[in-house]
CSV table of C-alpha atoms and ligand atoms in Angstrom, one decimal:
chain,number,residue,atom,x,y,z
Q,438,MET,CA,0.1,-0.2,0.0
Q,439,GLN,CA,2.8,2.7,1.0
Q,440,ALA,CA,4.3,1.8,-2.6
Q,441,PHE,CA,0.9,2.2,-4.3
Q,442,LEU,CA,0.6,5.7,-2.4
Q,443,ALA,CA,4.3,6.7,-3.4
Q,444,GLU,CA,3.7,5.5,-6.9
Q,445,HIS,CA,0.3,8.0,-7.3
Q,446,LEU,CA,0.7,10.7,-5.0
Q,447,PRO,CA,2.8,13.7,-6.0
Q,448,PRO,CA,6.5,13.9,-4.1
Q,449,ASP,CA,5.1,16.9,-2.1
Q,450,TRP,CA,2.4,15.6,-1.0
Q,451,GLN,CA,1.1,17.0,2.1
Q,452,GLY,CA,-2.9,15.8,2.6
Q,453,ILE,CA,-5.7,17.0,0.5
Q,454,GLY,CA,-6.5,19.5,3.2
Q,455,ALA,CA,-3.7,21.5,1.4
Q,456,LEU,CA,-5.4,21.9,-1.8
Q,457,THR,CA,-8.0,24.5,-2.6
Q,458,ARG,CA,-11.4,23.8,-2.8
Q,459,GLU,CA,-11.1,23.7,-6.8
Q,460,GLU,CA,-8.0,21.8,-6.6
Q,461,ALA,CA,-9.2,19.1,-3.9
Q,462,GLU,CA,-12.5,18.5,-6.3
Q,463,ALA,CA,-10.3,17.9,-9.2
Q,464,PHE,CA,-7.9,15.7,-7.2
Q,465,THR,CA,-11.1,13.6,-5.6
Q,466,THR,CA,-12.4,12.8,-9.3
Q,467,GLN,CA,-9.2,11.9,-10.3
Q,468,TRP,CA,-8.1,9.9,-7.2
Q,469,ARG,CA,-11.5,8.0,-7.6
Q,470,ASN,CA,-10.5,6.9,-10.9
Q,471,VAL,CA,-7.1,5.8,-9.9
Q,472,LEU,CA,-8.8,3.5,-7.1
Q,473,ARG,CA,-11.0,2.0,-9.3
Q,474,ASP,CA,-8.5,1.0,-11.9
Q,475,ASN,CA,-6.0,-0.4,-9.5
Q,476,HIS,CA,-9.4,-2.3,-7.6
Q,477,TYR,CA,-9.0,-0.1,-4.5
Q,478,LEU,CA,-12.8,1.1,-4.6
Q,479,ALA,CA,-15.6,-0.4,-2.5
Q,480,THR,CA,-12.8,-2.7,-0.9
Q,481,SER,CA,-15.5,-4.8,0.9
Q,482,TRP,CA,-17.2,-5.9,-2.7
Q,483,PRO,CA,-16.6,-9.5,-3.7
Q,484,ALA,CA,-14.7,-10.1,-6.8
Q,485,GLU,CA,-17.9,-11.6,-8.9
Q,486,TYR,CA,-19.1,-8.0,-8.8
Q,487,GLY,CA,-16.2,-6.3,-9.6
Q,488,GLY,CA,-14.8,-5.4,-6.2
Q,489,PRO,CA,-11.7,-6.5,-4.9
Q,490,GLY,CA,-12.8,-9.0,-2.7
Q,491,LEU,CA,-10.7,-7.8,0.1
Q,492,THR,CA,-10.6,-9.7,3.8
Q,493,ALA,CA,-11.7,-7.8,7.0
Q,494,LEU,CA,-8.5,-7.2,7.9
Q,495,GLU,CA,-7.0,-5.9,4.4
Q,496,GLN,CA,-10.0,-3.4,4.5
Q,497,VAL,CA,-9.0,-1.9,7.7
Q,498,ILE,CA,-5.7,-1.7,6.8
Q,499,LEU,CA,-6.4,-0.1,3.6
Q,500,ALA,CA,-8.9,2.5,5.3
Q,501,GLU,CA,-6.3,3.5,8.0
Q,502,GLU,CA,-3.5,4.1,5.1
Q,503,PHE,CA,-5.8,6.4,3.2
Q,504,ALA,CA,-6.8,8.2,6.2
Q,505,ARG,CA,-3.0,8.7,7.3
Q,506,ALA,CA,-2.2,9.6,3.7
Q,507,GLY,CA,-5.0,12.1,3.2
Q,508,VAL,CA,-6.4,10.9,0.7
Q,509,PRO,CA,-10.3,10.0,0.1
Q,510,ALA,CA,-11.6,6.1,0.3
Q,511,GLY,CA,-13.8,7.3,-2.9
Q,512,GLY,CA,-15.6,10.2,-4.7
Q,513,THR,CA,-17.9,12.7,-2.9
Q,514,ASN,CA,-21.3,10.7,-3.5
Q,515,ASP,CA,-19.6,7.1,-2.6
Q,516,VAL,CA,-21.1,7.2,0.6
Q,517,PHE,CA,-24.4,7.1,-0.6
Q,518,SER,CA,-23.3,4.7,-3.9
Q,519,ILE,CA,-20.6,2.4,-2.3
Q,520,GLN,CA,-21.6,2.3,1.6
Q,521,MET,CA,-25.2,2.6,1.6
Q,522,VAL,CA,-27.1,1.8,-1.2
Q,523,GLY,CA,-24.4,-0.5,-3.1
Q,524,ASN,CA,-24.1,-2.3,0.0
Q,525,THR,CA,-27.8,-2.6,0.8
Q,526,LEU,CA,-28.2,-3.8,-3.1
Q,527,LEU,CA,-25.6,-6.9,-2.4
Q,528,ASP,CA,-27.6,-7.8,0.6
Q,529,TRP,CA,-31.3,-7.2,-0.7
Q,530,GLY,CA,-31.2,-7.1,-4.5
Q,531,THR,CA,-32.1,-9.7,-6.9
Q,532,GLU,CA,-28.9,-11.1,-9.1
Q,533,ASP,CA,-30.3,-9.1,-12.0
Q,534,GLN,CA,-30.3,-6.1,-9.4
Q,535,LYS,CA,-26.7,-6.4,-8.6
Q,536,ARG,CA,-25.4,-7.5,-12.0
Q,537,HIS,CA,-27.0,-3.9,-13.3
Q,538,TYR,CA,-26.3,-1.6,-10.7
Q,539,ILE,CA,-23.2,-2.8,-8.9
Q,540,PRO,CA,-20.7,-2.0,-12.2
Q,541,ARG,CA,-22.4,1.1,-12.9
Q,542,ILE,CA,-21.8,2.5,-9.2
Q,543,LEU,CA,-18.2,1.4,-9.7
Q,544,SER,CA,-17.7,3.2,-13.0
Q,545,GLY,CA,-19.3,6.5,-11.6
Q,546,GLU,CA,-22.4,6.3,-14.2
Q,547,ASP,CA,-24.7,6.0,-11.7
Q,548,ILE,CA,-24.3,8.4,-8.3
Q,549,TRP,CA,-26.7,8.5,-5.8
Q,550,CYS,CA,-28.1,10.2,-3.1
Q,551,GLN,CA,-30.3,9.4,0.0
Q,552,GLY,CA,-33.9,10.4,0.1
Q,553,TYR,CA,-35.2,9.3,3.6
Q,554,SER,CA,-35.8,12.5,5.5
Q,555,GLU,CA,-39.0,14.9,4.9
Q,556,PRO,CA,-40.1,17.4,6.6
Q,557,ASN,CA,-42.2,15.4,8.8
Q,558,ALA,CA,-40.0,12.6,9.1
Q,559,GLY,CA,-36.5,12.6,10.6
Q,560,SER,CA,-36.1,11.0,13.7
Q,561,ASP,CA,-39.7,9.4,13.4
Q,562,LEU,CA,-38.6,8.3,9.6
Q,563,GLY,CA,-41.4,5.5,9.7
Q,564,ASN,CA,-43.7,8.7,9.3
Q,565,VAL,CA,-42.5,9.1,5.5
Q,566,GLY,CA,-45.4,10.6,3.5
Q,567,CYS,CA,-44.1,10.9,-0.2
Q,568,ARG,CA,-46.4,8.7,-1.9
Q,569,ALA,CA,-45.7,6.1,-4.9
Q,570,ARG,CA,-48.6,4.3,-6.8
Q,571,LEU,CA,-48.3,1.8,-9.4
Q,572,ASP,CA,-49.4,3.0,-12.7
Q,573,GLY,CA,-49.0,0.2,-15.3
Q,574,ASP,CA,-45.6,-0.9,-15.3
Q,575,GLU,CA,-44.6,2.3,-13.2
Q,576,TRP,CA,-44.4,3.7,-10.2
Q,577,VAL,CA,-45.7,7.3,-9.8
Q,578,ILE,CA,-43.9,9.3,-6.9
Q,579,ASP,CA,-45.1,12.5,-5.3
Q,580,GLY,CA,-44.1,14.4,-2.2
Q,581,GLN,CA,-41.0,15.9,-0.8
Q,582,LYS,CA,-37.6,14.8,0.7
Q,583,ILE,CA,-35.4,17.2,2.4
Q,584,TRP,CA,-31.7,17.4,3.7
Q,585,THR,CA,-30.6,15.7,0.9
Q,586,SER,CA,-26.7,15.8,0.9
Q,587,ALA,CA,-24.8,16.0,-2.6
Q,588,GLY,CA,-28.6,15.7,-4.2
Q,589,HIS,CA,-27.4,18.3,-6.5
Q,590,LEU,CA,-24.4,15.9,-7.7
Q,591,ALA,CA,-26.7,12.8,-7.7
Q,592,ASN,CA,-28.3,11.5,-11.1
Q,593,TRP,CA,-30.2,8.6,-8.9
Q,594,ILE,CA,-32.0,8.7,-5.6
Q,595,PHE,CA,-32.8,6.0,-3.4
Q,596,VAL,CA,-36.7,6.8,-1.9
Q,597,LEU,CA,-38.6,5.9,1.0
Q,598,THR,CA,-42.0,5.9,-0.3
Q,599,ARG,CA,-45.5,5.4,1.5
Q,600,THR,CA,-47.3,2.9,-0.8
Q,601,ASP,CA,-50.0,2.0,1.9
Q,602,PRO,CA,-51.5,4.5,3.8
Q,603,ASP,CA,-54.1,1.9,5.7
Q,604,VAL,CA,-51.8,0.0,7.6
Q,605,PRO,CA,-49.5,1.0,10.5
Q,606,LYS,CA,-47.0,3.3,9.5
Q,607,HIS,CA,-43.8,1.0,9.2
Q,608,LYS,CA,-45.9,-1.6,6.9
Q,609,GLY,CA,-46.8,0.6,4.1
Q,610,ILE,CA,-43.3,1.8,2.8
Q,611,THR,CA,-41.3,0.9,-0.2
Q,612,PHE,CA,-37.7,1.2,-1.0
Q,613,LEU,CA,-37.5,2.5,-4.5
Q,614,LEU,CA,-34.7,3.4,-6.9
Q,615,CYS,CA,-35.8,6.4,-8.9
Q,616,PRO,CA,-33.5,8.4,-11.7
Q,617,MET,CA,-33.1,11.9,-11.1
Q,618,ASP,CA,-33.0,13.2,-14.7
Q,619,GLN,CA,-36.4,13.5,-15.6
Q,620,PRO,CA,-39.2,16.5,-15.5
Q,621,GLY,CA,-40.6,15.4,-12.2
Q,622,VAL,CA,-37.9,15.4,-10.3
Q,623,GLU,CA,-36.7,19.0,-9.0
Q,624,VAL,CA,-33.7,19.6,-6.6
Q,625,ARG,CA,-33.5,22.9,-4.8
Q,626,PRO,CA,-30.3,23.9,-2.7
Q,627,ILE,CA,-30.5,24.8,0.8
Q,628,LYS,CA,-28.2,27.5,1.9
Q,629,MET,CA,-26.2,26.6,5.4
Q,630,MET,CA,-25.0,29.1,7.8
Q,631,SER,CA,-21.4,28.8,6.5
Q,632,GLY,CA,-22.9,30.1,3.1
Q,633,ASP,CA,-22.3,26.7,1.3
Q,634,SER,CA,-25.2,24.6,-0.2
Q,635,GLU,CA,-24.2,21.0,0.6
Q,636,PHE,CA,-28.0,19.5,0.8
Q,637,ASN,CA,-31.2,20.4,-0.7
Q,638,GLU,CA,-34.9,19.8,-0.8
Q,639,VAL,CA,-35.9,17.0,-3.7
Q,640,PHE,CA,-39.5,17.4,-5.0
Q,641,PHE,CA,-41.2,14.6,-7.1
Q,642,THR,CA,-44.3,15.6,-9.2
Q,643,ASN,CA,-45.7,12.8,-11.0
Q,644,ALA,CA,-42.0,11.5,-11.0
Q,645,ARG,CA,-41.6,7.9,-12.5
Q,646,CYS,CA,-39.4,4.9,-12.3
Q,647,PRO,CA,-39.9,1.4,-13.7
Q,648,LYS,CA,-42.0,-1.3,-11.5
Q,649,GLU,CA,-38.9,-3.6,-11.1
Q,650,ASN,CA,-37.1,-0.6,-9.5
Q,651,ILE,CA,-37.5,-1.8,-6.2
Q,652,ILE,CA,-35.5,-3.4,-3.3
Q,653,GLY,CA,-37.4,-5.6,-1.3
Q,654,GLU,CA,-41.1,-6.3,-1.0
Q,655,VAL,CA,-43.5,-4.0,-2.0
Q,656,ASN,CA,-44.6,-2.3,1.6
Q,657,GLY,CA,-41.5,-4.2,2.7
Q,658,GLY,CA,-39.1,-1.2,2.6
Q,659,TRP,CA,-38.5,-0.6,6.6
Q,660,ALA,CA,-36.7,-3.8,6.7
Q,661,VAL,CA,-34.2,-2.7,3.6
Q,662,ALA,CA,-34.0,0.7,5.3
Q,663,MET,CA,-32.9,-0.3,8.4
Q,664,THR,CA,-30.1,-2.6,6.7
Q,665,LEU,CA,-29.1,0.6,5.0
Q,666,LEU,CA,-28.9,2.6,8.3
Q,667,GLY,CA,-26.6,0.1,9.8
Q,668,TYR,CA,-23.9,0.5,6.8
Q,669,GLU,CA,-24.6,4.6,7.2
Q,670,ARG,CA,-23.8,4.6,11.0
Q,671,GLY,CA,-20.9,1.8,10.6
Q,672,GLU,CA,-17.5,1.6,8.9
Q,673,ALA,CA,-16.0,4.8,11.0
Q,674,ALA,CA,-14.3,2.7,13.6
Q,675,ALA,CA,-10.9,2.4,11.9
Q,676,THR,CA,-10.8,5.9,10.4
Q,677,PHE,CA,-12.2,8.6,13.0
Q,678,PRO,CA,-9.8,8.1,15.9
Q,679,LEU,CA,-7.0,8.4,13.2
Q,680,MET,CA,-8.9,11.9,11.9
Q,681,PHE,CA,-9.4,13.2,15.2
Q,682,ARG,CA,-6.0,12.4,16.5
Q,683,ILE,CA,-4.4,14.3,13.3
Q,684,GLU,CA,-7.0,17.4,13.9
Q,685,LEU,CA,-6.1,17.3,18.0
Q,686,ASP,CA,-2.4,17.8,17.0
Q,687,ARG,CA,-3.3,20.6,14.6
Q,688,LEU,CA,-5.3,22.2,17.5
Q,689,MET,CA,-2.1,21.9,19.8
Q,690,ALA,CA,0.1,23.5,17.3
Q,691,LEU,CA,-2.4,26.7,17.3
Q,692,ALA,CA,-2.6,26.8,21.0
Q,693,LYS,CA,1.1,26.8,21.0
Q,694,GLU,CA,1.2,29.4,18.4
Q,695,ARG,CA,-1.1,31.6,19.8
Q,696,GLY,CA,0.2,31.0,23.3
Q,697,ALA,CA,-3.2,29.4,24.8
Q,698,THR,CA,-0.8,26.5,26.2
Q,699,ASP,CA,0.1,29.2,29.3
Q,700,ASN,CA,-3.4,29.4,30.2
Q,701,PRO,CA,-4.4,26.2,32.7
Q,702,VAL,CA,-7.7,26.3,31.8
Q,703,ILE,CA,-6.9,25.7,28.2
Q,704,ARG,CA,-4.0,23.1,29.1
Q,705,GLN,CA,-6.8,20.9,31.1
Q,706,GLN,CA,-9.3,21.2,28.3
Q,707,LEU,CA,-6.9,20.2,25.8
Q,708,ALA,CA,-5.8,17.2,28.1
Q,709,GLU,CA,-9.4,16.3,28.4
Q,710,CYS,CA,-9.6,16.2,24.6
Q,711,HIS,CA,-6.7,13.8,24.3
Q,712,THR,CA,-8.1,11.7,26.7
Q,713,LYS,CA,-10.9,11.3,24.7
Q,714,VAL,CA,-9.4,10.6,21.2
Q,715,GLU,CA,-7.6,7.8,23.3
Q,716,ILE,CA,-10.9,6.5,24.4
Q,717,MET,CA,-12.4,6.8,20.9
Q,718,ARG,CA,-9.1,4.7,19.7
Q,719,TYR,CA,-10.4,2.0,22.0
Q,720,LEU,CA,-13.9,1.9,21.5
Q,721,GLY,CA,-12.9,1.9,17.6
Q,722,LEU,CA,-10.8,-1.2,18.3
Q,723,ARG,CA,-13.3,-2.7,20.4
Q,724,SER,CA,-15.8,-2.4,17.0
Q,725,LEU,CA,-13.1,-3.5,14.8
Q,726,THR,CA,-12.3,-6.6,16.9
Q,727,GLN,CA,-16.3,-7.5,16.5
Q,728,PHE,CA,-15.9,-6.4,12.4
Q,729,LEU,CA,-12.9,-8.8,12.2
Q,730,ALA,CA,-15.1,-11.7,14.1
Q,731,GLY,CA,-17.5,-11.2,11.0
Q,732,HIS,CA,-20.2,-9.1,12.9
Q,733,HIS,CA,-22.3,-6.1,11.1
Q,734,PRO,CA,-22.5,-3.0,13.1
Q,735,GLY,CA,-25.7,-3.1,14.9
Q,736,PRO,CA,-27.2,-0.7,17.8
Q,737,GLU,CA,-24.0,-0.4,19.7
Q,738,SER,CA,-22.8,1.7,16.7
Q,739,GLY,CA,-24.6,4.4,18.6
Q,740,ILE,CA,-22.1,4.6,21.4
Q,741,PHE,CA,-19.3,5.4,18.9
Q,742,LYS,CA,-21.3,7.7,16.9
Q,743,ASN,CA,-22.5,10.0,20.3
Q,744,PHE,CA,-18.9,9.9,21.4
Q,745,TRP,CA,-17.2,11.1,18.3
Q,746,SER,CA,-20.2,13.7,17.6
Q,747,GLU,CA,-20.0,14.9,20.9
Q,748,TYR,CA,-16.5,15.2,21.1
Q,749,HIS,CA,-16.4,17.0,18.0
Q,750,GLN,CA,-18.4,19.8,19.2
Q,751,ALA,CA,-16.3,20.2,22.6
Q,752,VAL,CA,-12.9,20.3,20.8
Q,753,THR,CA,-14.1,22.7,17.9
Q,754,GLN,CA,-15.7,24.9,20.7
Q,755,LEU,CA,-12.5,25.0,22.2
Q,756,ALA,CA,-10.5,25.8,18.9
Q,757,VAL,CA,-12.8,28.7,18.6
Q,758,ASP,CA,-11.8,29.8,22.4
Q,759,ILE,CA,-8.3,29.9,21.3
Q,760,LEU,CA,-9.1,32.0,18.2
Q,761,GLY,CA,-11.0,34.5,20.5
Q,762,ALA,CA,-11.5,37.4,18.3
Q,763,ASP,CA,-10.1,36.1,15.5
Q,764,ALA,CA,-13.1,33.4,15.3
Q,765,MET,CA,-15.5,36.2,14.9
Q,766,ALA,CA,-13.7,37.6,11.5
Q,767,PRO,CA,-12.5,34.1,9.8
Q,768,SER,CA,-9.9,34.1,7.3
Q,769,GLY,CA,-8.0,31.9,5.0
Q,770,ARG,CA,-9.5,28.5,3.7
Q,771,TRP,CA,-12.6,27.1,4.7
Q,772,PRO,CA,-13.0,23.3,4.7
Q,773,THR,CA,-14.2,21.6,2.0
Q,774,SER,CA,-17.2,19.2,3.5
Q,775,SER,CA,-19.5,19.6,6.1
Q,776,PHE,CA,-18.5,16.3,7.5
Q,777,GLN,CA,-16.5,15.4,10.5
Q,778,THR,CA,-12.8,17.0,10.8
Q,779,ASP,CA,-11.2,19.3,8.4
Q,780,SER,CA,-9.1,17.3,5.5
Q,781,PRO,CA,-5.4,16.2,6.8
Q,782,GLY,CA,-3.1,18.7,5.7
Q,783,ALA,CA,-5.4,21.7,6.2
Q,784,PRO,CA,-3.5,24.9,7.4
Q,785,ASN,CA,-4.4,26.3,10.8
Q,786,ASP,CA,-6.8,29.0,9.2
Q,787,SER,CA,-9.5,30.6,11.7
Q,788,ALA,CA,-11.8,29.6,8.6
Q,789,SER,CA,-10.8,26.1,9.0
Q,790,TRP,CA,-11.7,25.9,12.5
Q,791,VAL,CA,-14.8,28.1,12.6
Q,792,GLY,CA,-16.2,26.2,9.3
Q,793,THR,CA,-15.5,23.0,11.0
Q,794,SER,CA,-17.3,24.0,14.5
Q,795,TYR,CA,-20.3,25.0,12.5
Q,796,ASN,CA,-20.2,21.6,10.7
Q,797,ALA,CA,-19.8,20.1,14.1
Q,798,ARG,CA,-23.0,20.9,15.1
Q,799,ALA,CA,-24.6,18.7,12.2
Q,800,GLY,CA,-22.8,15.7,13.7
Q,801,THR,CA,-25.0,15.1,16.6
Q,802,ILE,CA,-28.4,15.2,14.2
Q,803,TYR,CA,-27.2,13.5,11.2
Q,804,ALA,CA,-27.4,9.4,11.1
Q,805,GLY,CA,-29.6,9.7,14.0
Q,806,SER,CA,-29.8,12.4,16.2
Q,807,SER,CA,-27.9,11.8,19.7
Q,808,GLN,CA,-31.2,11.7,21.8
Q,809,VAL,CA,-32.5,9.2,19.5
Q,810,GLN,CA,-29.3,7.2,19.8
Q,811,ARG,CA,-29.7,7.3,23.6
Q,812,ASN,CA,-32.9,5.8,23.4
Q,813,ILE,CA,-31.7,2.9,20.8
Q,814,ILE,CA,-28.6,2.4,23.1
Q,815,GLY,CA,-31.0,2.3,26.1
Q,816,GLU,CA,-33.5,0.0,24.9
Q,817,MET,CA,-31.3,-2.4,22.4
Q,818,VAL,CA,-27.8,-2.6,24.1
Q,819,LEU,CA,-28.6,-2.0,27.7
Q,820,GLY,CA,-32.2,-3.9,27.5
Q,821,LEU,CA,-33.7,-0.9,29.9
Q,822,PRO,CA,-37.7,-1.0,29.2
Q,823,LYS,CA,-39.2,0.6,26.2
Q,824,GLU,CA,-40.7,3.5,25.7
Q,825,PRO,CA,-44.7,2.8,26.1
Q,826,ARG,CA,-46.2,2.2,22.7
Q,827,GLY,CA,-49.8,1.5,22.0
Q,828,SER,CA,-50.5,-2.2,21.4
Q,829,ASP,CA,-53.0,-1.2,18.6
Q,830,GLN,CA,-51.1,0.3,16.1
Q,831,PRO,CA,-53.5,2.8,13.9
Q,832,SER,CA,-52.5,3.1,10.5
Q,833,TRP,CA,-50.6,5.7,8.8
Q,834,ARG,CA,-53.6,7.5,7.4
Q,835,ASP,CA,-55.5,7.4,10.7
Q,836,GLN,CA,-52.4,8.8,12.5
Q,837,GLN,CA,-52.2,11.7,10.0
Q,838,ALA,CA,-56.0,12.7,11.1
Q,839,ALA,CA,-55.2,12.5,14.3
Q,840,ARG,CA,-52.2,15.0,14.4
Q,841,SER,CA,-54.1,17.3,11.7
S,996,LIG,C1,-25.6,17.8,7.7
S,996,LIG,C2,-26.8,16.9,7.1
S,996,LIG,C3,-26.6,15.9,6.3
S,996,LIG,C4,-28.0,15.0,6.3
S,996,LIG,N1,-28.3,14.2,4.9
S,996,LIG,C5,-29.4,13.6,4.7
S,996,LIG,C6,-29.5,12.8,3.5
S,996,LIG,O1,-28.5,12.8,2.7
S,996,LIG,N2,-30.7,12.4,3.1
S,996,LIG,C7,-31.5,12.2,4.2
S,996,LIG,O2,-32.6,11.5,4.3
S,996,LIG,N3,-31.4,13.0,5.4
S,996,LIG,C8,-30.3,13.6,5.6
S,996,LIG,N4,-30.5,14.2,6.9
S,996,LIG,C9,-31.3,14.4,7.6
S,996,LIG,C10,-30.9,13.7,9.5
S,996,LIG,O3,-31.4,12.3,8.9
S,996,LIG,C11,-32.3,14.2,10.4
S,996,LIG,O4,-32.1,15.8,10.3
S,996,LIG,C12,-32.4,13.5,11.6
S,996,LIG,O5,-32.6,12.2,11.3
S,996,LIG,C13,-33.1,14.1,12.4
S,996,LIG,O6,-34.5,14.6,11.9
S,996,LIG,P1,-35.3,15.9,12.2
S,996,LIG,O7,-34.0,16.6,11.7
S,996,LIG,O8,-36.5,16.0,11.0
S,996,LIG,O9,-35.2,16.2,13.6
S,996,LIG,P2,-36.5,15.6,14.5
S,996,LIG,O10,-36.8,14.6,14.2
S,996,LIG,O11,-37.7,16.7,14.3
S,996,LIG,O12,-35.7,15.9,15.9
S,996,LIG,C14,-36.1,17.3,16.9
S,996,LIG,C15,-35.2,17.2,17.9
S,996,LIG,O13,-36.4,16.1,18.7
S,996,LIG,C16,-35.4,15.0,19.1
S,996,LIG,N5,-36.2,13.9,19.4
S,996,LIG,C17,-36.8,13.4,18.3
S,996,LIG,N6,-37.7,12.1,18.5
S,996,LIG,C18,-37.2,11.9,19.5
S,996,LIG,C19,-37.6,11.1,20.8
S,996,LIG,N7,-38.2,10.1,20.4
S,996,LIG,N8,-36.9,11.0,22.1
S,996,LIG,C20,-36.0,12.0,22.2
S,996,LIG,N9,-35.8,13.1,21.7
S,996,LIG,C21,-36.5,13.0,20.0
S,996,LIG,C22,-34.3,15.0,18.3
S,996,LIG,O14,-33.0,14.7,18.8
S,996,LIG,C23,-33.8,16.6,18.0
S,996,LIG,O15,-32.9,17.2,19.1
S,996,LIG,C24,-29.1,15.1,7.2
S,996,LIG,C25,-29.0,15.9,8.2
S,996,LIG,C26,-27.9,16.9,8.6
S,996,LIG,C27,-27.5,17.8,9.8
């Protein structure tokens, strides 16, 4: 792997964070092609579907080496294309679907985004109201999705749709695969507090997809949706502790640069951050041990998710405190992504830290909010009594009527 990186990266490579935004985008596109051509993309996929078929241990080593070198493990939308829908297709898809979609994901011909959340269905995802009905050989979709990350870069969307309103809410959902390049699909960008527009609203008006573009059974989409969420929340144990270590080292350098290490309160906070990154490393190792033993990430992945996302708000707030008044008028290079840390190699600019602190706010919301994760951990990991739920579940339609 070291030889591969040395061969394909420039000799003065410092990490993708050292590039400008335009350079980083161009590098990511070109790097994805290098990974694909060398069979380092979608590392868990079996060789029969075009993946490299690496063992679990090899996948972990590769992910760590990429993180250390400061290069992405795929393209911008691959978290949706490979990690989420690709993996889910391999679990649930028919042989025809796997043979059709998987190569197109690898080639980059199909670029996916995630159509789960709606204005009235976020934490309560089972409440989705985006409707789909069969019209001859096609599904017709009407409704709205929201917070669709990188939807403006995608040409396919996987959509949770309401196909039977007259049964309890989780039982009338169907998982559809919808092409976005059609008049019935409109993508409207949402402007974030950083000024960027990384996510969108997606409106479906008489949008259509073929009848066979369904994963799992009609009205059986909930189980498929949960499989996909397992993939969304897992897969971070190997790389996140490394990324947070690189980020904390950079913060230590900032604190020294600004003379903040003389301040006993700041010193104590930095020590606390160091302790938490170490704890995260051990939490990661525990998840990796389970992964290497063949277990898919289950409800306990919420423990790691809550720990890193809450830590990240604290560490970036500390950075803002160290910057002091400079954080009010940030300058320099802003982070290139709204997710997790700024990229390895990023300069110690105030804009990098302020932007990352904005982005850290989102960490306790996406992929399941902290409160909801705590409910899951309480009920499914610790075995605490469940929240009261009515024994007679009303239909989705009756529930809507009662709410309005
Ligand atoms: C950066 C970012 C990217 C995203 N990308 C996507 C994407 O690509 N595709 C997509 O479909 N969605 C995406 N989302 C949406 C995300 O999944 C939802 O925001 C999330 O599920 C929370 O839903 P909500 O925003 O509707 O908040 P709500 O569900 O309305 O929650 C509001 C508050 O109530 C709390 N709460 C809700 N229910 C409970 C409960 N039972 N017990 C205790 N507290 C509760 C929550 O914790 C939260 O604090 C993204 C979100 C962010 C921030």
